[in-house]
CSV table of C-alpha atoms and ligand atoms in Angstrom, one decimal:
chain,number,residue,atom,x,y,z
A,1013,UNK,CA,-42.3,24.0,-39.8
A,1014,UNK,CA,-43.2,23.1,-36.2
A,1015,UNK,CA,-41.1,20.4,-34.7
A,1016,UNK,CA,-41.9,18.7,-31.6
A,1017,UNK,CA,-38.9,17.6,-29.3
A,1018,UNK,CA,-40.3,15.9,-26.5
A,1019,UNK,CA,-40.6,12.2,-26.4
A,1020,UNK,CA,-39.8,9.8,-29.1
A,1021,UNK,CA,-43.0,8.2,-30.5
A,1022,UNK,CA,-43.2,4.3,-29.3
A,1023,UNK,CA,-41.3,1.7,-31.3
A,1024,UNK,CA,-41.1,-2.2,-31.1
A,1025,UNK,CA,-37.3,-2.8,-29.8
A,1026,UNK,CA,-35.9,-5.9,-31.3
A,1027,UNK,CA,-32.8,-7.2,-30.0
A,1028,UNK,CA,-31.3,-9.7,-32.4
A,1029,UNK,CA,-27.8,-11.4,-31.0
A,1030,UNK,CA,-27.0,-12.3,-35.3
A,1031,UNK,CA,-26.8,-11.5,-38.3
A,1032,UNK,CA,-29.3,-13.9,-39.7
A,1033,UNK,CA,-32.0,-13.5,-36.9
A,1034,UNK,CA,-31.4,-9.3,-37.7
A,1035,UNK,CA,-32.0,-10.4,-41.3
A,1036,UNK,CA,-35.0,-12.5,-40.6
A,1037,UNK,CA,-36.3,-9.6,-38.6
A,1038,UNK,CA,-36.4,-7.4,-41.0
A,1039,UNK,CA,-38.2,-9.4,-43.8
A,1040,UNK,CA,-40.8,-10.0,-40.9
A,1041,UNK,CA,-41.1,-6.5,-40.7
A,1042,UNK,CA,-40.4,-5.3,-43.8
A,1043,UNK,CA,-42.3,-1.7,-44.3
A,1044,UNK,CA,-42.1,-0.9,-41.0
A,1045,UNK,CA,-38.2,-1.7,-39.5
A,1046,UNK,CA,-35.8,0.7,-38.7
A,1047,UNK,CA,-32.2,-0.4,-38.6
A,1048,UNK,CA,-30.7,1.1,-35.4
A,1049,UNK,CA,-26.6,1.4,-34.8
A,1050,UNK,CA,-25.3,3.5,-32.5
A,1051,UNK,CA,-28.4,6.5,-33.0
A,1052,UNK,CA,-26.6,9.6,-33.3
A,1053,UNK,CA,-28.6,10.0,-36.8
A,1054,UNK,CA,-31.2,7.5,-36.1
A,1055,UNK,CA,-32.5,9.1,-32.7
A,1056,UNK,CA,-32.4,12.7,-34.2
A,1057,UNK,CA,-35.4,11.2,-37.2
A,1058,UNK,CA,-37.4,9.7,-34.1
A,1059,UNK,CA,-37.3,12.8,-31.6
A,1060,UNK,CA,-37.8,15.1,-34.5
A,1061,UNK,CA,-40.9,13.0,-35.5
A,1062,UNK,CA,-40.1,12.9,-39.3
A,1063,UNK,CA,-39.4,9.3,-38.9
A,1064,UNK,CA,-41.9,7.4,-37.1
A,1065,UNK,CA,-41.2,3.4,-37.4
A,1066,UNK,CA,-43.2,0.9,-35.5
A,1067,UNK,CA,-40.2,-1.6,-35.3
A,1068,UNK,CA,-36.5,-0.9,-34.4
A,1069,UNK,CA,-34.2,-3.6,-35.0
A,1070,UNK,CA,-31.0,-2.9,-33.0
A,1071,UNK,CA,-27.8,-4.2,-34.0
A,1072,UNK,CA,-25.8,-3.5,-31.0
A,1073,UNK,CA,-25.9,-7.2,-29.8
A,1074,UNK,CA,-24.5,-9.1,-33.0
A,1075,UNK,CA,-21.3,-9.7,-31.6
A,1076,UNK,CA,-20.2,-10.4,-35.2
A,1077,UNK,CA,-20.5,-7.1,-36.6
A,1078,UNK,CA,-18.4,-5.7,-33.9
A,1079,UNK,CA,-14.8,-5.2,-34.0
A,1080,UNK,CA,-11.6,-5.1,-36.5
A,1081,UNK,CA,-10.3,-8.6,-37.7
A,1082,UNK,CA,-7.0,-9.1,-39.7
A,1083,UNK,CA,-8.0,-10.7,-42.7
A,1084,UNK,CA,-5.9,-12.5,-46.1
A,1085,UNK,CA,-5.3,-9.1,-47.7
A,1086,UNK,CA,-5.9,-6.6,-45.3
A,1087,UNK,CA,-8.4,-5.7,-42.6
A,1088,UNK,CA,-12.2,-6.5,-42.0
A,1089,UNK,CA,-14.0,-3.9,-39.7
A,1090,UNK,CA,-17.4,-4.8,-38.5
A,1091,UNK,CA,-20.0,-2.2,-39.5
A,1092,UNK,CA,-20.7,-2.0,-36.0
A,1093,UNK,CA,-17.3,-0.7,-34.9
A,1094,UNK,CA,-17.1,2.6,-32.8
A,1095,UNK,CA,-15.4,5.3,-35.0
A,1096,UNK,CA,-13.4,5.5,-31.8
A,1097,UNK,CA,-12.3,2.2,-32.3
A,1098,UNK,CA,-11.2,2.9,-35.6
A,1099,UNK,CA,-8.9,6.1,-34.7
A,1100,UNK,CA,-7.3,3.8,-32.3
A,1101,UNK,CA,-6.6,0.7,-33.9
A,1102,UNK,CA,-2.7,0.4,-34.5
A,1103,UNK,CA,-2.5,-0.9,-38.0
A,1104,UNK,CA,-5.0,1.4,-39.3
A,1105,UNK,CA,-3.6,4.4,-37.9
A,1106,UNK,CA,-0.3,3.1,-39.7
A,1107,UNK,CA,-1.1,1.7,-42.7
A,1108,UNK,CA,-4.1,3.0,-43.7
A,1109,UNK,CA,-3.8,6.3,-41.6
A,1110,UNK,CA,-6.5,8.6,-44.2
A,1111,UNK,CA,-9.2,6.0,-42.5
A,1112,UNK,CA,-8.2,7.2,-39.0
A,1113,UNK,CA,-7.6,10.5,-39.9
A,1114,UNK,CA,-11.1,10.8,-41.4
A,1115,UNK,CA,-12.8,9.1,-38.4
A,1116,UNK,CA,-11.0,11.0,-35.9
A,1117,UNK,CA,-12.4,14.4,-37.9
A,1118,UNK,CA,-16.3,12.9,-36.9
A,1119,UNK,CA,-18.1,15.2,-34.6
A,1120,UNK,CA,-16.8,15.0,-31.0
A,1121,UNK,CA,-15.2,12.2,-28.8
A,1122,UNK,CA,-18.7,11.2,-27.1
A,1123,UNK,CA,-20.5,10.9,-30.6
A,1124,UNK,CA,-17.3,8.9,-31.7
A,1125,UNK,CA,-17.6,6.6,-28.9
A,1126,UNK,CA,-20.9,5.8,-29.9
A,1127,UNK,CA,-21.4,6.5,-33.8
A,1128,UNK,CA,-20.4,3.4,-35.6
A,1129,UNK,CA,-18.4,3.2,-38.9
A,1130,UNK,CA,-21.4,1.2,-40.7
A,1131,UNK,CA,-23.6,4.2,-39.4
A,1132,UNK,CA,-21.3,6.7,-40.5
A,1133,UNK,CA,-21.2,5.9,-44.2
A,1134,UNK,CA,-25.1,5.1,-43.9
A,1135,UNK,CA,-26.1,8.3,-42.5
A,1136,UNK,CA,-28.9,10.5,-44.2
A,1137,UNK,CA,-27.9,13.8,-45.6
A,1138,UNK,CA,-28.3,17.2,-43.3
A,1139,UNK,CA,-30.2,19.5,-45.9
A,1140,UNK,CA,-32.0,21.3,-43.7
A,1141,UNK,CA,-35.3,21.3,-45.3
A,1142,UNK,CA,-35.4,17.5,-45.7
A,1143,UNK,CA,-34.4,17.0,-42.1
A,1144,UNK,CA,-37.2,19.4,-41.0
A,1145,UNK,CA,-39.8,17.5,-42.3
A,1146,UNK,CA,-40.3,19.8,-45.3
A,1147,UNK,CA,-42.4,17.7,-48.3
A,1148,UNK,CA,-39.4,17.6,-51.0
A,1149,UNK,CA,-38.6,15.6,-53.7
A,1150,UNK,CA,-36.5,13.5,-51.0
A,1151,UNK,CA,-39.0,13.1,-48.7
A,1152,UNK,CA,-41.6,12.3,-51.3
A,1153,UNK,CA,-42.6,15.4,-52.4
A,1154,UNK,CA,-42.4,17.3,-55.5
A,1155,UNK,CA,-40.3,20.0,-55.3
A,1156,UNK,CA,-36.5,20.8,-54.0
A,1157,UNK,CA,-37.1,23.8,-51.5
A,1158,UNK,CA,-33.1,24.5,-51.4
A,1159,UNK,CA,-32.8,25.0,-55.1
A,1160,UNK,CA,-35.5,27.5,-55.0
A,1161,UNK,CA,-34.2,31.1,-55.7
A,1162,UNK,CA,-34.7,32.5,-52.1
A,1163,UNK,CA,-33.4,29.0,-50.3
A,1164,UNK,CA,-30.3,29.0,-48.1
A,1165,UNK,CA,-28.2,26.5,-49.8
A,1166,UNK,CA,-24.9,27.3,-48.8
A,1167,UNK,CA,-23.8,23.8,-47.4
A,1168,UNK,CA,-25.1,22.1,-50.6
A,1169,UNK,CA,-24.2,20.6,-53.9
A,1170,UNK,CA,-22.2,21.9,-56.5
A,1171,UNK,CA,-22.1,18.7,-58.9
A,1172,UNK,CA,-24.2,15.8,-58.9
A,1173,UNK,CA,-27.6,17.1,-58.7
A,1174,UNK,CA,-30.6,15.6,-59.8
A,1175,UNK,CA,-33.8,17.6,-58.5
A,1176,UNK,CA,-32.4,17.2,-54.8
A,1177,UNK,CA,-29.1,19.1,-54.3
A,1178,UNK,CA,-28.2,17.7,-50.7
A,1179,UNK,CA,-24.5,16.7,-50.0
A,1180,UNK,CA,-23.3,13.3,-48.4
A,1181,UNK,CA,-22.4,14.3,-44.7
A,1182,UNK,CA,-19.8,11.5,-43.9
A,1183,UNK,CA,-16.2,12.1,-43.3
A,1184,UNK,CA,-15.5,8.6,-43.3
A,1185,UNK,CA,-17.0,8.2,-47.0
A,1186,UNK,CA,-13.9,9.5,-49.0
A,1187,UNK,CA,-11.6,7.8,-47.1
A,1188,UNK,CA,-12.8,4.3,-47.7
A,1189,UNK,CA,-12.9,5.1,-51.2
A,1190,UNK,CA,-9.4,6.9,-51.4
A,1191,UNK,CA,-8.0,3.1,-50.0
A,1192,UNK,CA,-10.4,1.3,-52.1
A,1193,UNK,CA,-12.6,-0.1,-49.1
A,1194,UNK,CA,-14.9,-3.0,-50.2
A,1195,UNK,CA,-18.6,-2.9,-48.8
A,1196,UNK,CA,-20.3,-6.0,-47.8
A,1197,UNK,CA,-24.1,-6.0,-47.6
A,1198,UNK,CA,-25.9,-8.5,-46.7
A,1199,UNK,CA,-29.8,-9.6,-47.0
A,1200,UNK,CA,-31.9,-13.1,-46.7
A,1201,UNK,CA,-31.3,-13.3,-50.2
A,1202,UNK,CA,-27.0,-13.3,-49.7
A,1203,UNK,CA,-24.3,-11.0,-49.5
A,1204,UNK,CA,-23.2,-8.6,-52.2
A,1205,UNK,CA,-19.6,-6.6,-52.0
A,1206,UNK,CA,-19.7,-2.9,-53.3
A,1207,UNK,CA,-16.8,-0.8,-53.9
A,1208,UNK,CA,-17.0,2.1,-51.7
A,1209,UNK,CA,-17.5,4.8,-54.6
A,1210,UNK,CA,-20.3,2.1,-55.6
A,1211,UNK,CA,-21.8,1.7,-52.4
A,1212,UNK,CA,-22.9,5.4,-52.2
A,1213,UNK,CA,-25.7,6.6,-54.9
A,1214,UNK,CA,-27.2,10.0,-56.2
A,1215,UNK,CA,-30.7,10.8,-56.4
A,1216,UNK,CA,-30.4,10.1,-60.2
A,1217,UNK,CA,-30.5,6.6,-59.2
A,1218,UNK,CA,-32.6,6.7,-56.1
A,1219,UNK,CA,-33.8,10.2,-54.7
A,1220,UNK,CA,-34.8,8.6,-51.0
A,1221,UNK,CA,-31.0,6.9,-50.6
A,1222,UNK,CA,-28.1,7.7,-50.1
A,1223,UNK,CA,-26.2,4.4,-50.6
A,1224,UNK,CA,-26.9,1.0,-52.5
A,1225,UNK,CA,-28.4,-0.4,-49.4
A,1226,UNK,CA,-32.8,-0.8,-49.7
A,1227,UNK,CA,-34.9,-1.8,-47.1
A,1228,UNK,CA,-34.0,-5.1,-45.8
A,1229,UNK,CA,-30.5,-4.7,-46.6
A,1230,UNK,CA,-27.4,-4.5,-43.6
A,1231,UNK,CA,-23.9,-3.8,-44.2
A,1232,UNK,CA,-22.2,-6.1,-41.9
A,1233,UNK,CA,-18.5,-5.1,-42.6
A,1234,UNK,CA,-16.1,-3.3,-44.7
A,1235,UNK,CA,-12.7,-4.8,-46.2
A,1236,UNK,CA,-9.8,-2.4,-46.2
A,1237,UNK,CA,-7.9,-4.1,-48.7
A,1238,UNK,CA,-3.9,-4.6,-48.6
A,1239,UNK,CA,-3.5,-3.1,-52.1
A,1240,UNK,CA,-3.4,0.8,-50.7
A,1241,UNK,CA,-1.3,0.2,-47.3
A,1242,UNK,CA,1.6,2.3,-46.5
A,1243,UNK,CA,0.5,4.7,-49.4
A,1244,UNK,CA,1.2,8.4,-49.0
A,1245,UNK,CA,-2.3,9.9,-47.7
A,1246,UNK,CA,-4.1,13.1,-47.4
A,1247,UNK,CA,-7.1,14.1,-45.6
A,1248,UNK,CA,-8.2,17.8,-45.5
A,1249,UNK,CA,-11.8,18.5,-43.9
A,1250,UNK,CA,-12.6,22.2,-44.2
A,1251,UNK,CA,-15.7,23.1,-41.6
A,1252,UNK,CA,-17.2,26.4,-40.1
A,1253,UNK,CA,-15.8,25.7,-36.8
A,1254,UNK,CA,-12.7,24.0,-35.5
A,1255,UNK,CA,-14.3,22.5,-32.3
A,1256,UNK,CA,-16.6,19.9,-34.2
A,1257,UNK,CA,-19.1,20.7,-37.4
A,1258,UNK,CA,-19.9,18.9,-40.7
A,1259,UNK,CA,-17.8,19.4,-43.6
A,1260,UNK,CA,-18.1,21.8,-46.0
A,1261,UNK,CA,-15.8,20.0,-48.3
A,1262,UNK,CA,-13.1,17.2,-47.7
A,1263,UNK,CA,-10.8,15.4,-49.5
A,1264,UNK,CA,-9.3,11.8,-49.0
A,1265,UNK,CA,-6.2,11.1,-51.4
A,1266,UNK,CA,-3.7,7.9,-51.4
A,1267,UNK,CA,-0.7,8.0,-53.5
A,1268,UNK,CA,1.5,5.1,-54.6
A,1269,UNK,CA,5.0,6.0,-55.5
A,1270,UNK,CA,7.9,4.4,-57.3
A,1271,UNK,CA,11.0,7.0,-56.3
A,1272,UNK,CA,9.3,10.2,-56.9
A,1273,UNK,CA,7.0,9.4,-59.3
A,1274,UNK,CA,3.5,8.7,-58.6
A,1275,UNK,CA,2.2,5.3,-60.0
A,1276,UNK,CA,-1.1,5.4,-59.0
A,1277,UNK,CA,-3.5,7.5,-57.4
A,1278,UNK,CA,-7.2,7.6,-55.7
A,1279,UNK,CA,-8.8,10.9,-54.9
A,1280,UNK,CA,-12.2,11.4,-53.3
A,1281,UNK,CA,-14.1,14.6,-52.5
A,1282,UNK,CA,-17.1,15.0,-50.1
A,1283,UNK,CA,-19.7,17.6,-49.5
A,1284,UNK,CA,-20.0,18.5,-52.9
A,1285,UNK,CA,-22.2,16.0,-54.5
A,1286,UNK,CA,-25.5,14.0,-53.1
A,1287,UNK,CA,-22.2,11.3,-53.0
A,1288,UNK,CA,-19.0,11.0,-52.3
A,1289,UNK,CA,-17.1,11.9,-55.6
A,1290,UNK,CA,-13.8,10.1,-57.1
A,1291,UNK,CA,-12.0,12.6,-59.7
A,1292,UNK,CA,-10.6,10.1,-61.7
A,1293,UNK,CA,-9.7,12.8,-64.1
A,1294,UNK,CA,-7.3,14.2,-61.5
A,1295,UNK,CA,-5.9,11.2,-60.8
A,1296,UNK,CA,-5.4,10.8,-64.5
A,1297,UNK,CA,-3.4,14.0,-64.5
A,1298,UNK,CA,-1.0,13.2,-61.8
A,1299,UNK,CA,0.0,9.7,-62.5
A,1300,UNK,CA,3.7,9.6,-64.0
A,1301,UNK,CA,4.5,13.0,-62.4
A,1302,UNK,CA,6.1,14.0,-59.0
A,1303,UNK,CA,3.3,15.8,-57.8
A,1304,UNK,CA,4.5,19.4,-58.6
A,1305,UNK,CA,2.9,22.4,-58.6
A,1306,UNK,CA,1.9,22.7,-62.1
A,1307,UNK,CA,0.3,19.1,-62.3
A,1308,UNK,CA,-1.5,19.7,-58.7
A,1309,UNK,CA,-3.2,22.8,-60.1
A,1310,UNK,CA,-4.2,21.2,-63.5
A,1311,UNK,CA,-5.5,18.3,-61.3
A,1312,UNK,CA,-7.8,20.7,-59.2
A,1313,UNK,CA,-9.2,22.4,-62.6
A,1314,UNK,CA,-9.8,18.8,-63.7
A,1315,UNK,CA,-11.6,18.1,-60.6
A,1316,UNK,CA,-14.3,20.9,-61.0
A,1317,UNK,CA,-15.1,20.5,-64.4
A,1318,UNK,CA,-18.8,20.4,-64.8
A,1319,UNK,CA,-19.2,22.1,-61.1
A,1320,UNK,CA,-22.1,24.6,-61.2
A,1321,UNK,CA,-23.0,26.8,-58.1
A,1322,UNK,CA,-25.9,27.3,-56.4
A,1323,UNK,CA,-26.7,30.7,-55.5
A,1324,UNK,CA,-25.1,30.7,-52.1
A,1325,UNK,CA,-22.4,28.5,-52.6
A,1326,UNK,CA,-19.9,28.9,-55.6
A,1327,UNK,CA,-17.1,29.2,-52.9
A,1328,UNK,CA,-17.4,25.2,-52.5
A,1329,UNK,CA,-16.0,25.5,-56.5
A,1330,UNK,CA,-12.6,27.4,-55.3
A,1331,UNK,CA,-12.4,24.8,-52.1
A,1332,UNK,CA,-12.8,21.5,-53.9
A,1333,UNK,CA,-10.3,22.8,-56.8
A,1334,UNK,CA,-7.6,23.8,-53.6
A,1335,UNK,CA,-8.3,21.1,-51.7
A,1336,UNK,CA,-7.6,18.6,-54.8
A,1337,UNK,CA,-4.4,20.6,-55.2
A,1338,UNK,CA,-3.4,20.5,-51.8
A,1339,UNK,CA,-3.6,16.8,-51.5
A,1340,UNK,CA,-1.4,16.4,-54.7
A,1341,UNK,CA,0.7,19.1,-53.8
A,1342,UNK,CA,1.7,16.8,-50.5
A,1343,UNK,CA,3.4,13.8,-52.4
A,1344,UNK,CA,5.4,16.8,-54.0
B,2760,LIG,C1,-23.9,16.4,-33.1
B,2760,LIG,C2,-23.8,15.5,-34.4
B,2760,LIG,C3,-22.8,16.1,-35.1
B,2760,LIG,C4,-21.9,15.1,-36.0
B,2760,LIG,N1,-21.0,15.4,-37.1
B,2760,LIG,C5,-20.7,14.8,-38.1
B,2760,LIG,C6,-19.4,15.1,-38.4
B,2760,LIG,O1,-18.6,16.2,-38.3
B,2760,LIG,N2,-19.0,13.9,-39.2
B,2760,LIG,C7,-19.8,13.1,-39.8
B,2760,LIG,O2,-18.9,12.2,-40.8
B,2760,LIG,N3,-20.6,12.4,-39.3
B,2760,LIG,C8,-21.0,13.5,-38.2
B,2760,LIG,N4,-22.4,13.2,-37.4
B,2760,LIG,C9,-23.2,11.9,-37.7
B,2760,LIG,C10,-22.5,11.0,-36.7
B,2760,LIG,O3,-20.9,10.8,-37.1
B,2760,LIG,C11,-23.6,10.1,-37.5
B,2760,LIG,O4,-24.8,10.2,-37.4
B,2760,LIG,C12,-23.3,8.7,-37.2
B,2760,LIG,O5,-21.7,7.8,-37.5
B,2760,LIG,C13,-24.2,7.6,-37.1
B,2760,LIG,O6,-23.7,6.5,-37.1
B,2760,LIG,P1,-24.7,5.6,-35.7
B,2760,LIG,O7,-23.9,4.3,-35.4
B,2760,LIG,O8,-25.0,6.5,-34.8
B,2760,LIG,O9,-25.9,5.2,-36.6
B,2760,LIG,P2,-27.4,5.3,-36.5
B,2760,LIG,O10,-27.8,6.9,-36.5
B,2760,LIG,O11,-27.8,4.5,-35.4
B,2760,LIG,O12,-27.6,4.9,-37.9
B,2760,LIG,C14,-27.8,5.8,-38.8
B,2760,LIG,C15,-28.2,5.3,-40.6
B,2760,LIG,O13,-27.3,4.5,-40.8
B,2760,LIG,C16,-28.5,3.2,-40.8
B,2760,LIG,N5,-27.3,2.1,-40.5
B,2760,LIG,C17,-26.6,2.2,-39.8
B,2760,LIG,N6,-26.4,1.0,-39.7
B,2760,LIG,C18,-26.3,0.5,-40.4
B,2760,LIG,C19,-26.4,-1.2,-40.9
B,2760,LIG,N7,-24.9,-1.5,-40.5
B,2760,LIG,N8,-26.6,-1.4,-42.3
B,2760,LIG,C20,-27.9,-0.6,-42.6
B,2760,LIG,N9,-27.7,0.8,-42.3
B,2760,LIG,C21,-27.5,0.9,-41.1
B,2760,LIG,C22,-29.4,3.6,-39.6
B,2760,LIG,O14,-30.9,3.0,-40.3
B,2760,LIG,C23,-29.6,5.0,-40.2
B,2760,LIG,O15,-30.6,5.3,-41.0
B,2760,LIG,C24,-22.8,14.0,-36.4
B,2760,LIG,C25,-23.8,13.5,-35.9
B,2760,LIG,C26,-24.3,14.2,-34.8
B,2760,LIG,C27,-25.4,14.2,-33.5
């Protein structure tokens, strides 16, 4: 399908300076407004003319959405905090290093300087059929081009499919699940708090969205609770190129220990489903063990239960199994 990459179609740019004003604007322009954070996902859509909002609400001037604050029981990261700020924050690096690690794996320094944590977890899928403007299920059509017999689907999902087989592209998403982060979503009806693992949704819930957020919602901040501070963490992202690239499969894990025994574990994998997958079956296997080789192997097998490859991505099953295995083995 031909794409025009010259100019972004005109839109009205609105620049509120408070969350309240932003929510009022989203209500006022219901059905036509687009939320803009760092613009790295947004401007791709606009330049390709696949999405053509008539109104853009830029969150850049909302001071209360920027920065990292100490709060009772942890840290609160404003959704407009850049990925670079997350990477460099001393307490995140020392106490929740998996979050800094994951943020540091996003794209390039330039993209991390501009891209926000809120935008990173809210970004849309990178399925190229969908992003090229093909009328697939996710775009309101009645087929999934990536699941067709002749499709190129090496990067697509091995679980969680429901008509759509696209994956969630966010590097920070599994790390936020591993530290049991809470996502604070506000609308004119008031705030709601979601566990990170419930914030991301699959096509069986709503094929047009990647998160619980609906049209007039704003993710305002992310709370990182102290509960998992200073746990043992593991993060690994496998991608085609070392320089920068989206994940093929990634794993983020947190382990609490007493002596050499694991007392609690949280393991999340991304790149395998339309949402980051928390692998609770694997977590249950590792609790009470030392993370020895046999346990790690069993956890890897448990993680891939129910996985089903498309034509070109059976390698992802082995990759998911091995990443979970390596995460568990890191403890021993
Ligand atoms: C070349 C390139 C390479 C990339 N590589 C990677 C990679 O390796 N790993 C990775 O994880 N990402 C990667 N990305 C994606 C990039 O990190 C994200 O596009 C970026 O983090 C999005 O953040 P942003 O602040 O630019 O948001 P925007 O692009 O402005 O917004 C993204 C989406 O989220 C919505 N949104 C943003 N903030 C909020 C909010 N607070 N509340 C509600 N909705 C909101 C917007 O409406 C939009 O739909 C890459 C992007 C590019 C262009």
